């Protein structure tokens, strides 16, 4: 029983990273209708920038706000410069753009920092918490708390503030929002900024475990895509719940399904995703629009 | 009419190579209700969209003494021109309350503090919306969504409210109720209305004046009484001539 709980806990820790990344994907998708394949690389870039600051001797918690703000500005800049010209040209060009950004940012990081993995210090220190027979490293516990805080803040911003209201309005009915004085472009740009900032957190808590390299978030991004599909790309809550399901099922399958130990366990979340999509194409929380006319 | 609120001269607009408006002149007074009539394709929607600056156009447009012809859609919306779009523009996943709060975001800065009182006034004007304030707007009936669209636009405290085909898809009795409310809001909200409608009879009942648009130009304009009985409207708009040819009349 304890082992099952432990496996679940480990799965939740990993799943929250996928969930936060999926949340970023969902924010961009709802606004721009684009699956931003580069979301993971953008987050990795944030982690590299953090490392640069750390190497100057700045403490992590002082660097964090700077990097989050820089990430948001970077996300907004990408929307403004390369996404906006294609925004109205349909899904395929946007999909292509996502791949181009993915490869471009990845290559840029490889040129600047090389492809070798670098150690990334854990901001939470070394150590283990043990309670009720369950153990968590400080890193795991700190990540969990950080990501839950990010999640809470993001959801509050979207559901309780006028910024969130405008973002949702522009995402949902841009023409009607314009008639209410909302600049579509401005709010899409802000949405990209928020997504980049949220994504940065995922990379920052993943880096100490995965070690930092340009391809660090490529695999988590695949899982985040599965998570967003599973939970529903149109639902922010769905994205996070999808991430948790992916994380836990991956962790449990690796331990309990014979023959699926190690990396092969990863097929399980994808199988679950496939089954869910067959039953409910928009994902668990995704909405097929209901409108009465 | 106590003064001119909006004056447009020689307004032209095109979509790509298709010219829709061919030099429209129009005036709307303060607290006036003007019905904009005309068959499908006459350019009614385009005229309203040009006034909201979401369709590019040429010609002079003076609103409250200021030339707005070079303004952006967002600026126009926050400067006193409200627009209830064709199809109601509902934010279907947001609640009724959130839809109305969105409207309040377009208020001129000096009126931000009175949004709460206006929200109460919207609920007073449309009691059914208050009962549904926590509901997702997509689940409202067509008539309720139309009321929501009007309420949302009013929350921005417009001086001029453009309403595009409010009766579209509504049952006659619901349309009737809606027009009764529209007739009242001009005084309660001190707003002028420009209502683009196919339902000429109902529009002429509540309007002071009517302008009939045909093929992108003003075909006839005059007081609602004159037009209500005049032959000109029937020919230009009500579709009498079409009926004789066996076609379907646009008006009811």
Short mmCIF file of C-alpha atoms in Angstrom, two decimals:
data_model
loop_
_atom_site.label_atom_id
_atom_site.label_comp_id
_atom_site.label_asym_id
_atom_site.label_seq_id
_atom_site.Cartn_x
_atom_site.Cartn_y
_atom_site.Cartn_z
CA UNK A 1 0.00 0.00 0.00
CA UNK A 2 2.75 2.41 0.95
CA UNK A 3 4.55 1.59 -2.23
CA UNK A 4 1.45 2.31 -4.28
CA UNK A 5 1.11 5.68 -2.57
CA UNK A 6 4.78 6.39 -3.13
CA UNK A 7 4.50 5.56 -6.82
CA UNK A 8 1.40 7.77 -7.08
CA UNK A 9 3.19 10.62 -5.34
CA UNK A 10 6.16 10.35 -7.69
CA UNK A 11 3.75 10.27 -10.59
CA UNK A 12 1.96 13.38 -9.37
CA UNK A 13 5.24 15.29 -9.03
CA UNK A 14 6.20 14.48 -12.59
CA UNK A 15 2.64 14.89 -13.80
CA UNK A 16 2.41 18.40 -12.47
CA UNK A 17 5.32 19.40 -14.71
CA UNK A 18 3.47 18.04 -17.74
CA UNK A 19 0.30 19.66 -16.49
CA UNK A 20 1.87 23.10 -16.16
CA UNK A 21 3.39 22.80 -19.62
CA UNK A 22 0.01 21.65 -20.94
CA UNK A 23 -1.56 24.67 -19.26
CA UNK A 24 0.80 26.90 -21.24
CA UNK A 25 -0.12 25.04 -24.44
CA UNK A 26 -3.78 25.50 -23.65
CA UNK A 27 -3.47 29.26 -23.06
CA UNK A 28 -1.81 29.71 -26.45
CA UNK A 29 -4.15 27.32 -28.21
CA UNK A 30 -7.28 29.02 -26.94
CA UNK A 31 -6.05 32.42 -27.98
CA UNK A 32 -4.25 31.78 -31.23
CA UNK A 33 -5.59 28.38 -32.24
CA UNK A 34 -1.98 27.24 -32.49
CA UNK A 35 -0.36 24.19 -30.94
CA UNK A 36 2.89 25.73 -29.86
CA UNK A 37 5.38 22.91 -30.27
CA UNK A 38 8.11 25.31 -29.21
CA UNK A 39 6.61 25.79 -25.74
CA UNK A 40 9.08 23.28 -24.29
CA UNK A 41 12.13 24.82 -25.94
CA UNK A 42 11.03 28.29 -24.89
CA UNK A 43 10.90 26.98 -21.31
CA UNK A 44 14.34 25.38 -21.67
CA UNK A 45 15.70 28.70 -22.89
CA UNK A 46 14.34 30.29 -19.70
CA UNK A 47 16.27 27.69 -17.68
CA UNK A 48 19.50 28.42 -19.59
CA UNK A 49 19.07 32.15 -18.98
CA UNK A 50 18.57 31.37 -15.29
CA UNK A 51 21.83 29.41 -15.28
CA UNK A 52 23.65 32.40 -16.79
CA UNK A 53 22.41 34.62 -13.97
CA UNK A 54 23.33 31.98 -11.38
CA UNK A 55 26.85 31.81 -12.77
CA UNK A 56 27.17 35.53 -12.02
CA UNK A 57 26.62 34.54 -8.41
CA UNK A 58 23.09 35.82 -8.01
CA UNK A 59 20.88 33.84 -5.63
CA UNK A 60 18.18 31.72 -7.30
CA UNK A 61 15.23 33.45 -5.67
CA UNK A 62 16.47 36.82 -6.91
CA UNK A 63 16.94 35.46 -10.42
CA UNK A 64 13.51 33.84 -10.54
CA UNK A 65 11.37 36.99 -10.90
CA UNK A 66 13.79 38.41 -13.48
CA UNK A 67 13.66 35.24 -15.57
CA UNK A 68 9.88 34.99 -15.36
CA UNK A 69 9.50 38.56 -16.56
CA UNK A 70 12.07 38.00 -19.34
CA UNK A 71 10.25 34.82 -20.38
CA UNK A 72 6.95 36.67 -20.56
CA UNK A 73 8.53 39.41 -22.65
CA UNK A 74 10.14 36.80 -24.89
CA UNK A 75 6.83 35.02 -25.41
CA UNK A 76 5.12 38.30 -26.22
CA UNK A 77 7.93 39.19 -28.62
CA UNK A 78 7.59 35.87 -30.47
CA UNK A 79 3.84 36.40 -30.85
CA UNK A 80 4.32 39.95 -32.05
CA UNK A 81 7.09 39.26 -34.56
CA UNK A 82 6.61 35.79 -36.06
CA UNK A 83 3.16 34.52 -35.05
CA UNK A 84 1.06 37.58 -35.80
CA UNK A 85 1.72 37.69 -39.55
CA UNK A 86 0.43 34.10 -39.78
CA UNK A 87 -2.34 34.37 -37.23
CA UNK A 88 -5.17 34.49 -39.73
CA UNK A 89 -3.70 32.10 -42.25
CA UNK A 90 -5.07 28.90 -40.75
CA UNK A 91 -3.84 25.88 -38.84
CA UNK A 92 -1.23 24.40 -41.12
CA UNK A 93 1.02 27.45 -41.40
CA UNK A 94 0.78 27.88 -37.62
CA UNK A 95 1.66 24.23 -37.06
CA UNK A 96 4.64 24.61 -39.35
CA UNK A 97 5.65 27.74 -37.51
CA UNK A 98 5.52 25.82 -34.23
CA UNK A 99 7.92 23.20 -35.57
CA UNK A 100 10.18 25.89 -37.02
CA UNK A 101 10.34 27.65 -33.68
CA UNK A 102 11.05 24.37 -31.93
CA UNK A 103 13.99 23.56 -34.19
CA UNK A 104 15.19 27.15 -34.31
CA UNK A 105 15.28 27.75 -30.57
CA UNK A 106 16.78 24.31 -30.00
CA UNK A 107 19.56 24.99 -32.50
CA UNK A 108 20.20 28.42 -31.06
CA UNK A 109 20.63 26.97 -27.57
CA UNK A 110 22.93 24.26 -28.92
CA UNK A 111 25.10 26.87 -30.62
CA UNK A 112 25.36 29.04 -27.51
CA UNK A 113 25.58 26.43 -24.77
CA UNK A 114 26.43 23.19 -26.56
CA UNK A 115 24.47 19.96 -26.43
CA UNK A 116 26.03 18.42 -23.32
CA UNK A 117 23.90 18.13 -20.22
CA UNK A 118 24.76 20.56 -17.48
CA UNK A 119 23.94 20.17 -13.81
CA UNK A 120 21.31 22.64 -12.62
CA UNK A 121 21.29 23.39 -8.90
CA UNK A 122 18.11 22.62 -7.02
CA UNK A 123 16.77 25.80 -5.44
CA UNK A 124 15.28 23.71 -2.68
CA UNK A 125 18.54 22.13 -1.52
CA UNK A 126 19.41 18.51 -0.87
CA UNK A 127 17.45 16.43 1.55
CA UNK A 128 14.55 14.10 2.00
CA UNK A 129 11.29 14.41 3.88
CA UNK A 130 9.89 11.20 5.28
CA UNK A 131 6.40 10.92 6.63
CA UNK A 132 4.01 7.98 7.03
CA UNK A 133 6.51 5.80 5.25
CA UNK A 134 6.44 8.07 2.17
CA UNK A 135 9.52 9.93 1.07
CA UNK A 136 9.98 13.02 -1.01
CA UNK A 137 13.12 14.90 -1.79
CA UNK A 138 13.18 18.61 -0.98
CA UNK A 139 13.36 19.11 -4.72
CA UNK A 140 10.15 17.12 -5.30
CA UNK A 141 8.30 18.80 -2.47
CA UNK A 142 9.47 22.28 -3.44
CA UNK A 143 8.51 21.67 -7.08
CA UNK A 144 5.11 20.44 -6.06
CA UNK A 145 4.44 23.52 -3.95
CA UNK A 146 5.83 25.90 -6.58
CA UNK A 147 3.79 24.41 -9.39
CA UNK A 148 0.62 24.32 -7.31
CA UNK A 149 1.17 28.01 -6.55
CA UNK A 150 1.71 28.78 -10.25
CA UNK A 151 -1.42 26.84 -11.10
CA UNK A 152 -3.49 28.65 -8.48
CA UNK A 153 -2.27 32.08 -9.55
CA UNK A 154 -2.85 31.32 -13.24
CA UNK A 155 -6.37 30.10 -12.61
CA UNK A 156 -7.16 33.08 -10.40
CA UNK A 157 -5.85 35.46 -13.05
CA UNK A 158 -7.99 33.84 -15.71
CA UNK A 159 -11.16 33.48 -13.69
CA UNK A 160 -11.14 36.39 -11.27
CA UNK A 161 -9.41 39.35 -12.92
CA UNK A 162 -10.37 41.63 -15.75
CA UNK A 163 -7.14 40.62 -17.51
CA UNK A 164 -8.39 37.03 -17.54
CA UNK A 165 -11.85 38.10 -18.63
CA UNK A 166 -10.38 40.00 -21.58
CA UNK A 167 -8.09 37.10 -22.49
CA UNK A 168 -10.99 34.66 -22.47
CA UNK A 169 -13.23 37.04 -24.39
CA UNK A 170 -10.69 37.71 -27.13
CA UNK A 171 -9.92 33.99 -27.39
CA UNK A 172 -13.56 33.09 -27.70
CA UNK A 173 -15.11 35.76 -29.88
CA UNK A 174 -12.51 38.20 -31.18
CA UNK A 175 -14.94 40.14 -33.36
CA UNK A 176 -17.37 40.74 -30.55
CA UNK A 177 -14.49 41.64 -28.23
CA UNK A 178 -13.30 44.31 -30.68
CA UNK A 179 -16.75 45.87 -30.56
CA UNK A 180 -16.25 46.10 -26.79
CA UNK A 181 -13.00 47.96 -27.22
CA UNK A 182 -10.56 45.05 -26.81
CA UNK A 183 -7.55 44.95 -29.10
CA UNK A 184 -7.29 41.35 -30.24
CA UNK A 185 -3.58 41.53 -31.03
CA UNK A 186 -2.68 43.06 -27.71
CA UNK A 187 -4.41 40.35 -25.70
CA UNK A 188 -3.05 37.51 -27.82
CA UNK A 189 0.41 38.91 -27.17
CA UNK A 190 -0.28 39.02 -23.43
CA UNK A 191 -1.59 35.44 -23.61
CA UNK A 192 1.68 34.31 -25.18
CA UNK A 193 3.58 36.16 -22.50
CA UNK A 194 1.64 34.42 -19.74
CA UNK A 195 2.11 31.02 -21.41
CA UNK A 196 5.87 31.55 -21.67
CA UNK A 197 6.08 32.60 -18.01
CA UNK A 198 4.03 29.60 -16.86
CA UNK A 199 6.10 27.26 -19.04
CA UNK A 200 9.33 28.65 -17.60
CA UNK A 201 8.33 27.35 -14.17
CA UNK A 202 7.98 23.85 -15.58
CA UNK A 203 11.52 23.95 -16.96
CA UNK A 204 12.98 25.45 -13.80
CA UNK A 205 11.66 22.69 -11.56
CA UNK A 206 12.48 19.97 -14.10
CA UNK A 207 16.06 21.08 -14.78
CA UNK A 208 17.64 19.93 -11.48
CA UNK A 209 16.25 16.41 -12.06
CA UNK A 210 16.66 16.08 -15.83
CA UNK A 211 19.88 18.14 -16.05
CA UNK A 212 19.91 21.04 -18.44
CA UNK A 213 20.39 20.49 -22.18
CA UNK A 214 18.73 22.02 -25.25
CA UNK A 215 16.53 18.95 -25.69
CA UNK A 216 15.54 18.76 -22.03
CA UNK A 217 11.86 19.59 -22.54
CA UNK A 218 11.30 17.77 -25.83
CA UNK A 219 10.05 14.62 -24.16
CA UNK A 220 8.03 16.40 -21.44
CA UNK A 221 6.44 18.42 -24.23
CA UNK A 222 5.22 15.24 -25.91
CA UNK A 223 3.69 14.18 -22.63
CA UNK A 224 2.20 17.64 -22.19
CA UNK A 225 0.64 17.35 -25.64
CA UNK A 226 -0.85 14.03 -24.59
CA UNK A 227 -1.99 15.63 -21.33
CA UNK A 228 -3.65 18.55 -23.09
CA UNK A 229 -5.36 16.22 -25.55
CA UNK A 230 -6.48 13.95 -22.74
CA UNK A 231 -7.80 16.70 -20.48
CA UNK A 232 -9.07 18.92 -23.26
CA UNK A 233 -7.03 21.61 -25.01
CA UNK A 234 -9.83 24.11 -24.58
CA UNK A 235 -9.83 23.72 -20.81
CA UNK A 236 -7.10 25.03 -18.54
CA UNK A 237 -8.21 22.76 -15.70
CA UNK A 238 -8.37 19.87 -18.14
CA UNK A 239 -4.77 20.43 -19.21
CA UNK A 240 -3.54 20.18 -15.65
CA UNK A 241 -5.68 17.17 -14.77
CA UNK A 242 -4.50 15.54 -18.00
CA UNK A 243 -0.92 16.12 -16.89
CA UNK A 244 -1.53 14.46 -13.55
CA UNK A 245 -3.19 11.45 -15.20
CA UNK A 246 -0.26 11.12 -17.58
CA UNK A 247 2.27 11.36 -14.75
CA UNK A 248 0.56 8.91 -12.42
CA UNK A 249 -0.31 6.34 -15.10
CA UNK A 250 3.26 6.45 -16.34
CA UNK A 251 4.64 5.93 -12.86
CA UNK A 252 2.22 3.14 -11.90
CA UNK A 253 2.56 1.31 -15.21
CA UNK A 254 6.33 1.26 -14.88
CA UNK A 255 6.06 -0.39 -11.51
CA UNK A 256 3.08 -2.71 -11.79
CA UNK A 257 2.63 -3.78 -15.39
CA UNK A 258 5.07 -6.60 -16.14
CA UNK A 259 7.26 -5.97 -19.13
CA UNK A 260 6.62 -2.23 -19.07
CA UNK A 261 9.32 -1.29 -16.62
CA UNK A 262 11.65 1.50 -17.56
CA UNK A 263 11.02 3.76 -20.51
CA UNK A 264 8.46 1.52 -22.12
CA UNK A 265 5.89 2.50 -19.47
CA UNK A 266 5.42 5.68 -21.45
CA UNK A 267 3.11 3.92 -23.89
CA UNK A 268 0.44 3.68 -21.17
CA UNK A 269 -0.43 7.40 -20.94
CA UNK A 270 -0.62 7.54 -24.73
CA UNK A 271 -2.91 4.50 -24.83
CA UNK A 272 -5.14 6.14 -22.20
CA UNK A 273 -5.14 9.35 -24.25
CA UNK A 274 -6.10 7.46 -27.38
CA UNK A 275 -8.97 5.70 -25.61
CA UNK A 276 -10.29 8.93 -24.07
CA UNK A 277 -10.17 10.73 -27.40
CA UNK A 278 -12.13 7.95 -29.05
CA UNK A 279 -14.85 8.26 -26.40
CA UNK A 280 -14.72 12.02 -25.97
CA UNK A 281 -12.89 13.73 -28.84
CA UNK A 282 -12.63 17.11 -27.10
CA UNK A 283 -10.94 15.53 -24.06
CA UNK A 284 -12.28 14.99 -20.55
CA UNK A 285 -12.95 18.65 -19.79
CA UNK A 286 -12.94 19.94 -23.34
CA UNK A 287 -16.13 21.36 -24.63
CA UNK A 288 -17.76 20.67 -27.88
CA UNK A 289 -19.47 24.05 -28.11
CA UNK A 290 -23.06 24.17 -26.98
CA UNK A 291 -24.90 27.12 -28.41
CA UNK A 292 -28.56 27.63 -28.82
CA UNK A 293 -29.55 29.90 -31.62
CA UNK B 1 -33.97 66.23 -32.07
CA UNK B 2 -31.89 68.39 -29.77
CA UNK B 3 -28.66 68.31 -31.73
CA UNK B 4 -26.71 66.23 -34.14
CA UNK B 5 -24.86 63.32 -32.57
CA UNK B 6 -23.58 61.66 -35.71
CA UNK B 7 -23.19 62.94 -39.23
CA UNK B 8 -21.78 60.92 -42.07
CA UNK B 9 -21.16 62.22 -45.56
CA UNK B 10 -20.27 60.32 -48.69
CA UNK B 11 -19.46 57.07 -46.90
CA UNK B 12 -18.14 54.35 -49.17
CA UNK B 13 -16.95 50.89 -48.19
CA UNK B 14 -15.82 47.81 -50.04
CA UNK B 15 -14.93 44.20 -49.34
CA UNK B 16 -12.05 43.41 -51.64
CA UNK B 17 -13.21 44.43 -55.09
CA UNK B 18 -16.90 44.52 -54.24
CA UNK B 19 -18.12 47.95 -53.34
CA UNK B 20 -20.95 47.74 -50.82
CA UNK B 21 -21.62 51.36 -49.86
CA UNK B 22 -21.77 54.00 -52.56
CA UNK B 23 -21.76 57.33 -50.80
CA UNK B 24 -24.14 57.23 -47.86
CA UNK B 25 -25.22 60.43 -46.10
CA UNK B 26 -26.88 60.09 -42.73
CA UNK B 27 -27.56 62.13 -39.62
CA UNK B 28 -28.63 60.97 -36.20
CA UNK B 29 -29.74 63.35 -33.48
CA UNK B 30 -29.26 63.05 -29.74
CA UNK B 31 -31.74 60.67 -28.15
CA UNK B 32 -33.17 59.79 -31.52
CA UNK B 33 -34.21 56.35 -32.74
CA UNK B 34 -33.50 55.80 -36.42
CA UNK B 35 -34.56 52.68 -38.25
CA UNK B 36 -32.21 51.56 -40.99
CA UNK B 37 -34.30 49.53 -43.39
CA UNK B 38 -33.54 47.72 -46.58
CA UNK B 39 -33.45 44.29 -48.15
CA UNK B 40 -30.68 41.77 -47.68
CA UNK B 41 -27.46 42.91 -49.25
CA UNK B 42 -28.41 46.59 -49.17
CA UNK B 43 -25.37 47.35 -47.01
CA UNK B 44 -27.01 47.81 -43.61
CA UNK B 45 -24.54 45.64 -41.72
CA UNK B 46 -21.60 47.14 -43.57
CA UNK B 47 -22.79 50.63 -42.69
CA UNK B 48 -22.97 49.73 -38.99
CA UNK B 49 -19.57 48.03 -39.13
CA UNK B 50 -18.06 51.04 -40.86
CA UNK B 51 -19.47 53.25 -38.11
CA UNK B 52 -17.80 50.98 -35.52
CA UNK B 53 -14.58 51.22 -37.52
CA UNK B 54 -14.24 47.48 -37.99
CA UNK B 55 -14.72 47.79 -41.75
CA UNK B 56 -12.51 50.28 -43.49
CA UNK B 57 -14.32 53.02 -45.34
CA UNK B 58 -13.92 56.41 -46.92
CA UNK B 59 -15.92 59.52 -46.26
CA UNK B 60 -16.53 61.86 -43.36
CA UNK B 61 -17.88 60.57 -40.07
CA UNK B 62 -18.37 63.10 -37.34
CA UNK B 63 -19.46 61.77 -33.96
CA UNK B 64 -20.22 64.30 -31.27
CA UNK B 65 -18.16 66.95 -33.02
CA UNK B 66 -15.11 64.73 -33.62
CA UNK B 67 -14.06 63.15 -36.89
CA UNK B 68 -13.79 59.45 -36.12
CA UNK B 69 -13.11 58.18 -39.63
CA UNK B 70 -9.48 57.33 -38.85
CA UNK B 71 -10.15 55.73 -35.45
CA UNK B 72 -9.58 52.07 -34.61
CA UNK B 73 -12.47 49.78 -33.73
CA UNK B 74 -11.34 49.55 -30.11
CA UNK B 75 -11.07 53.33 -29.73
CA UNK B 76 -14.50 53.89 -31.24
CA UNK B 77 -15.99 51.30 -28.89
CA UNK B 78 -14.58 53.01 -25.81
CA UNK B 79 -15.63 56.47 -27.00
CA UNK B 80 -19.37 56.10 -26.98
CA UNK B 81 -20.33 54.01 -29.99
CA UNK B 82 -21.90 50.71 -28.91
CA UNK B 83 -22.56 47.92 -31.36
CA UNK B 84 -24.84 44.93 -30.96
CA UNK B 85 -23.61 42.75 -33.80
CA UNK B 86 -25.63 40.58 -36.11
CA UNK B 87 -25.78 37.14 -34.50
CA UNK B 88 -25.53 38.79 -31.05
CA UNK B 89 -21.80 38.29 -30.46
CA UNK B 90 -22.39 36.22 -27.34
CA UNK B 91 -19.35 34.98 -25.42
CA UNK B 92 -20.87 31.54 -25.10
CA UNK B 93 -18.49 30.05 -22.52
CA UNK B 94 -18.66 33.05 -20.22
CA UNK B 95 -21.46 33.57 -17.72
CA UNK B 96 -24.17 36.17 -18.22
CA UNK B 97 -22.53 38.25 -15.52
CA UNK B 98 -19.12 38.02 -17.19
CA UNK B 99 -20.61 39.01 -20.54
CA UNK B 100 -22.00 42.14 -18.93
CA UNK B 101 -18.75 42.91 -17.10
CA UNK B 102 -16.95 42.72 -20.42
CA UNK B 103 -19.25 45.45 -21.66
CA UNK B 104 -18.27 47.59 -18.68
CA UNK B 105 -14.60 47.33 -19.69
CA UNK B 106 -15.38 49.55 -22.68
CA UNK B 107 -16.70 52.40 -20.53
CA UNK B 108 -15.09 55.80 -20.85
CA UNK B 109 -12.64 56.26 -17.99
CA UNK B 110 -14.67 58.89 -16.16
CA UNK B 111 -17.65 56.51 -15.97
CA UNK B 112 -15.81 53.48 -14.58
CA UNK B 113 -17.02 54.13 -11.04
CA UNK B 114 -20.71 53.91 -11.92
CA UNK B 115 -20.53 50.48 -13.57
CA UNK B 116 -22.14 48.79 -10.57
CA UNK B 117 -25.23 50.98 -10.72
CA UNK B 118 -25.52 50.41 -14.46
CA UNK B 119 -25.28 46.65 -13.97
CA UNK B 120 -28.28 46.90 -11.65
CA UNK B 121 -30.06 48.97 -14.28
CA UNK B 122 -29.39 46.33 -16.96
CA UNK B 123 -30.86 43.66 -14.70
CA UNK B 124 -33.81 45.96 -14.06
CA UNK B 125 -34.29 46.49 -17.78
CA UNK B 126 -33.95 42.75 -18.49
CA UNK B 127 -35.08 40.92 -15.33
CA UNK B 128 -34.68 37.53 -17.01
CA UNK B 129 -30.92 38.10 -17.21
CA UNK B 130 -30.68 38.55 -13.47
CA UNK B 131 -32.23 35.14 -12.90
CA UNK B 132 -29.61 33.67 -15.19
CA UNK B 133 -26.60 35.71 -14.17
CA UNK B 134 -24.47 32.72 -13.17
CA UNK B 135 -25.47 30.66 -16.20
CA UNK B 136 -23.24 30.08 -19.17
CA UNK B 137 -24.39 32.51 -21.84
CA UNK B 138 -24.36 29.84 -24.56
CA UNK B 139 -27.29 28.14 -22.84
CA UNK B 140 -29.60 31.15 -23.08
CA UNK B 141 -32.40 31.20 -25.62
CA UNK B 142 -32.04 33.36 -28.71
CA UNK B 143 -34.18 36.10 -27.24
CA UNK B 144 -32.26 36.08 -23.98
CA UNK B 145 -28.96 36.24 -25.86
CA UNK B 146 -30.25 39.23 -27.79
CA UNK B 147 -31.18 40.95 -24.53
CA UNK B 148 -27.75 40.07 -23.17
CA UNK B 149 -26.13 41.59 -26.25
CA UNK B 150 -28.06 44.82 -25.79
CA UNK B 151 -27.31 44.85 -22.06
CA UNK B 152 -23.61 44.20 -22.70
CA UNK B 153 -23.42 47.08 -25.15
CA UNK B 154 -25.28 49.38 -22.74
CA UNK B 155 -22.75 48.59 -20.01
CA UNK B 156 -20.21 50.53 -22.07
CA UNK B 157 -22.45 53.59 -21.67
CA UNK B 158 -22.66 54.40 -25.36
CA UNK B 159 -24.09 57.67 -26.66
CA UNK B 160 -25.00 55.90 -29.87
CA UNK B 161 -26.05 52.26 -29.99
CA UNK B 162 -25.96 50.41 -33.30
CA UNK B 163 -28.18 47.33 -33.32
CA UNK B 164 -27.93 44.88 -36.18
CA UNK B 165 -31.01 42.76 -36.98
CA UNK B 166 -32.25 42.31 -33.41
CA UNK B 167 -35.27 40.30 -34.55
CA UNK B 168 -33.21 37.73 -36.46
CA UNK B 169 -34.31 34.21 -35.55
CA UNK B 170 -36.68 35.33 -32.80
CA UNK B 171 -40.33 34.40 -32.37
CA UNK B 172 -42.70 37.31 -33.11
CA UNK B 173 -43.78 37.65 -29.50
CA UNK B 174 -40.16 37.81 -28.31
CA UNK B 175 -39.35 40.37 -30.99
CA UNK B 176 -42.28 42.44 -29.78
CA UNK B 177 -41.03 42.41 -26.18
CA UNK B 178 -37.54 43.28 -27.30
CA UNK B 179 -38.70 46.28 -29.32
CA UNK B 180 -40.78 47.50 -26.40
CA UNK B 181 -37.62 47.52 -24.29
CA UNK B 182 -35.60 49.18 -27.06
CA UNK B 183 -38.18 51.97 -27.18
CA UNK B 184 -37.63 52.57 -23.45
CA UNK B 185 -33.87 52.48 -23.23
CA UNK B 186 -33.28 55.73 -25.10
CA UNK B 187 -34.63 57.74 -22.16
CA UNK B 188 -33.30 55.57 -19.35
CA UNK B 189 -29.82 55.37 -20.84
CA UNK B 190 -29.87 58.67 -22.80
CA UNK B 191 -28.71 56.94 -25.92
CA UNK B 192 -29.51 57.27 -29.62
CA UNK B 193 -30.33 54.11 -31.49
CA UNK B 194 -29.65 53.12 -35.06
CA UNK B 195 -31.50 49.87 -35.66
CA UNK B 196 -30.86 47.90 -38.83
CA UNK B 197 -33.89 45.71 -39.40
CA UNK B 198 -35.78 43.67 -41.89
CA UNK B 199 -38.90 43.92 -39.76
CA UNK B 200 -39.98 47.32 -41.06
CA UNK B 201 -43.35 47.50 -39.35
CA UNK B 202 -42.04 47.03 -35.83
CA UNK B 203 -39.04 49.28 -36.41
CA UNK B 204 -41.19 52.11 -37.74
CA UNK B 205 -43.39 51.83 -34.66
CA UNK B 206 -40.59 52.72 -32.28
CA UNK B 207 -38.44 54.88 -34.55
CA UNK B 208 -38.59 58.64 -35.02
CA UNK B 209 -37.13 58.47 -38.45
CA UNK B 210 -36.26 55.82 -40.96
CA UNK B 211 -33.66 55.54 -43.65
CA UNK B 212 -34.11 53.01 -46.40
CA UNK B 213 -30.93 51.68 -47.87
CA UNK B 214 -30.93 50.05 -51.28
CA UNK B 215 -27.90 48.92 -53.23
CA UNK B 216 -25.53 50.76 -50.93
CA UNK B 217 -27.24 54.11 -51.14
CA UNK B 218 -29.96 55.93 -49.25
CA UNK B 219 -33.08 55.35 -51.31
CA UNK B 220 -35.58 57.13 -49.09
CA UNK B 221 -35.50 58.79 -45.72
CA UNK B 222 -38.07 60.59 -43.67
CA UNK B 223 -40.12 60.47 -40.52
CA UNK B 224 -41.40 57.11 -39.42
CA UNK B 225 -45.03 58.14 -40.03
CA UNK B 226 -44.37 59.24 -43.57
CA UNK B 227 -42.48 56.11 -44.42
CA UNK B 228 -44.93 53.84 -42.65
CA UNK B 229 -47.60 54.68 -45.19
CA UNK B 230 -45.59 55.81 -48.18
CA UNK B 231 -45.43 53.93 -51.43
CA UNK B 232 -41.74 54.60 -51.74
CA UNK B 233 -40.82 52.26 -48.90
CA UNK B 234 -43.03 49.54 -50.15
CA UNK B 235 -41.44 49.65 -53.52
CA UNK B 236 -37.90 50.04 -52.31
CA UNK B 237 -38.10 47.72 -49.43
CA UNK B 238 -41.25 45.94 -48.45
CA UNK B 239 -41.08 43.84 -51.55
CA UNK B 240 -44.48 44.58 -53.06
CA UNK B 241 -43.02 44.60 -56.52
CA UNK B 242 -41.27 41.31 -55.79
CA UNK B 243 -44.51 39.75 -54.62
CA UNK B 244 -46.09 40.60 -57.90
CA UNK B 245 -43.33 38.76 -59.62
CA UNK B 246 -43.93 35.78 -57.38
CA UNK B 247 -40.82 36.40 -55.26
CA UNK B 248 -40.76 36.37 -51.52
CA UNK B 249 -41.24 39.68 -49.72
CA UNK B 250 -38.54 40.68 -47.31
CA UNK B 251 -40.89 42.40 -44.85
CA UNK B 252 -43.65 40.88 -42.84
#
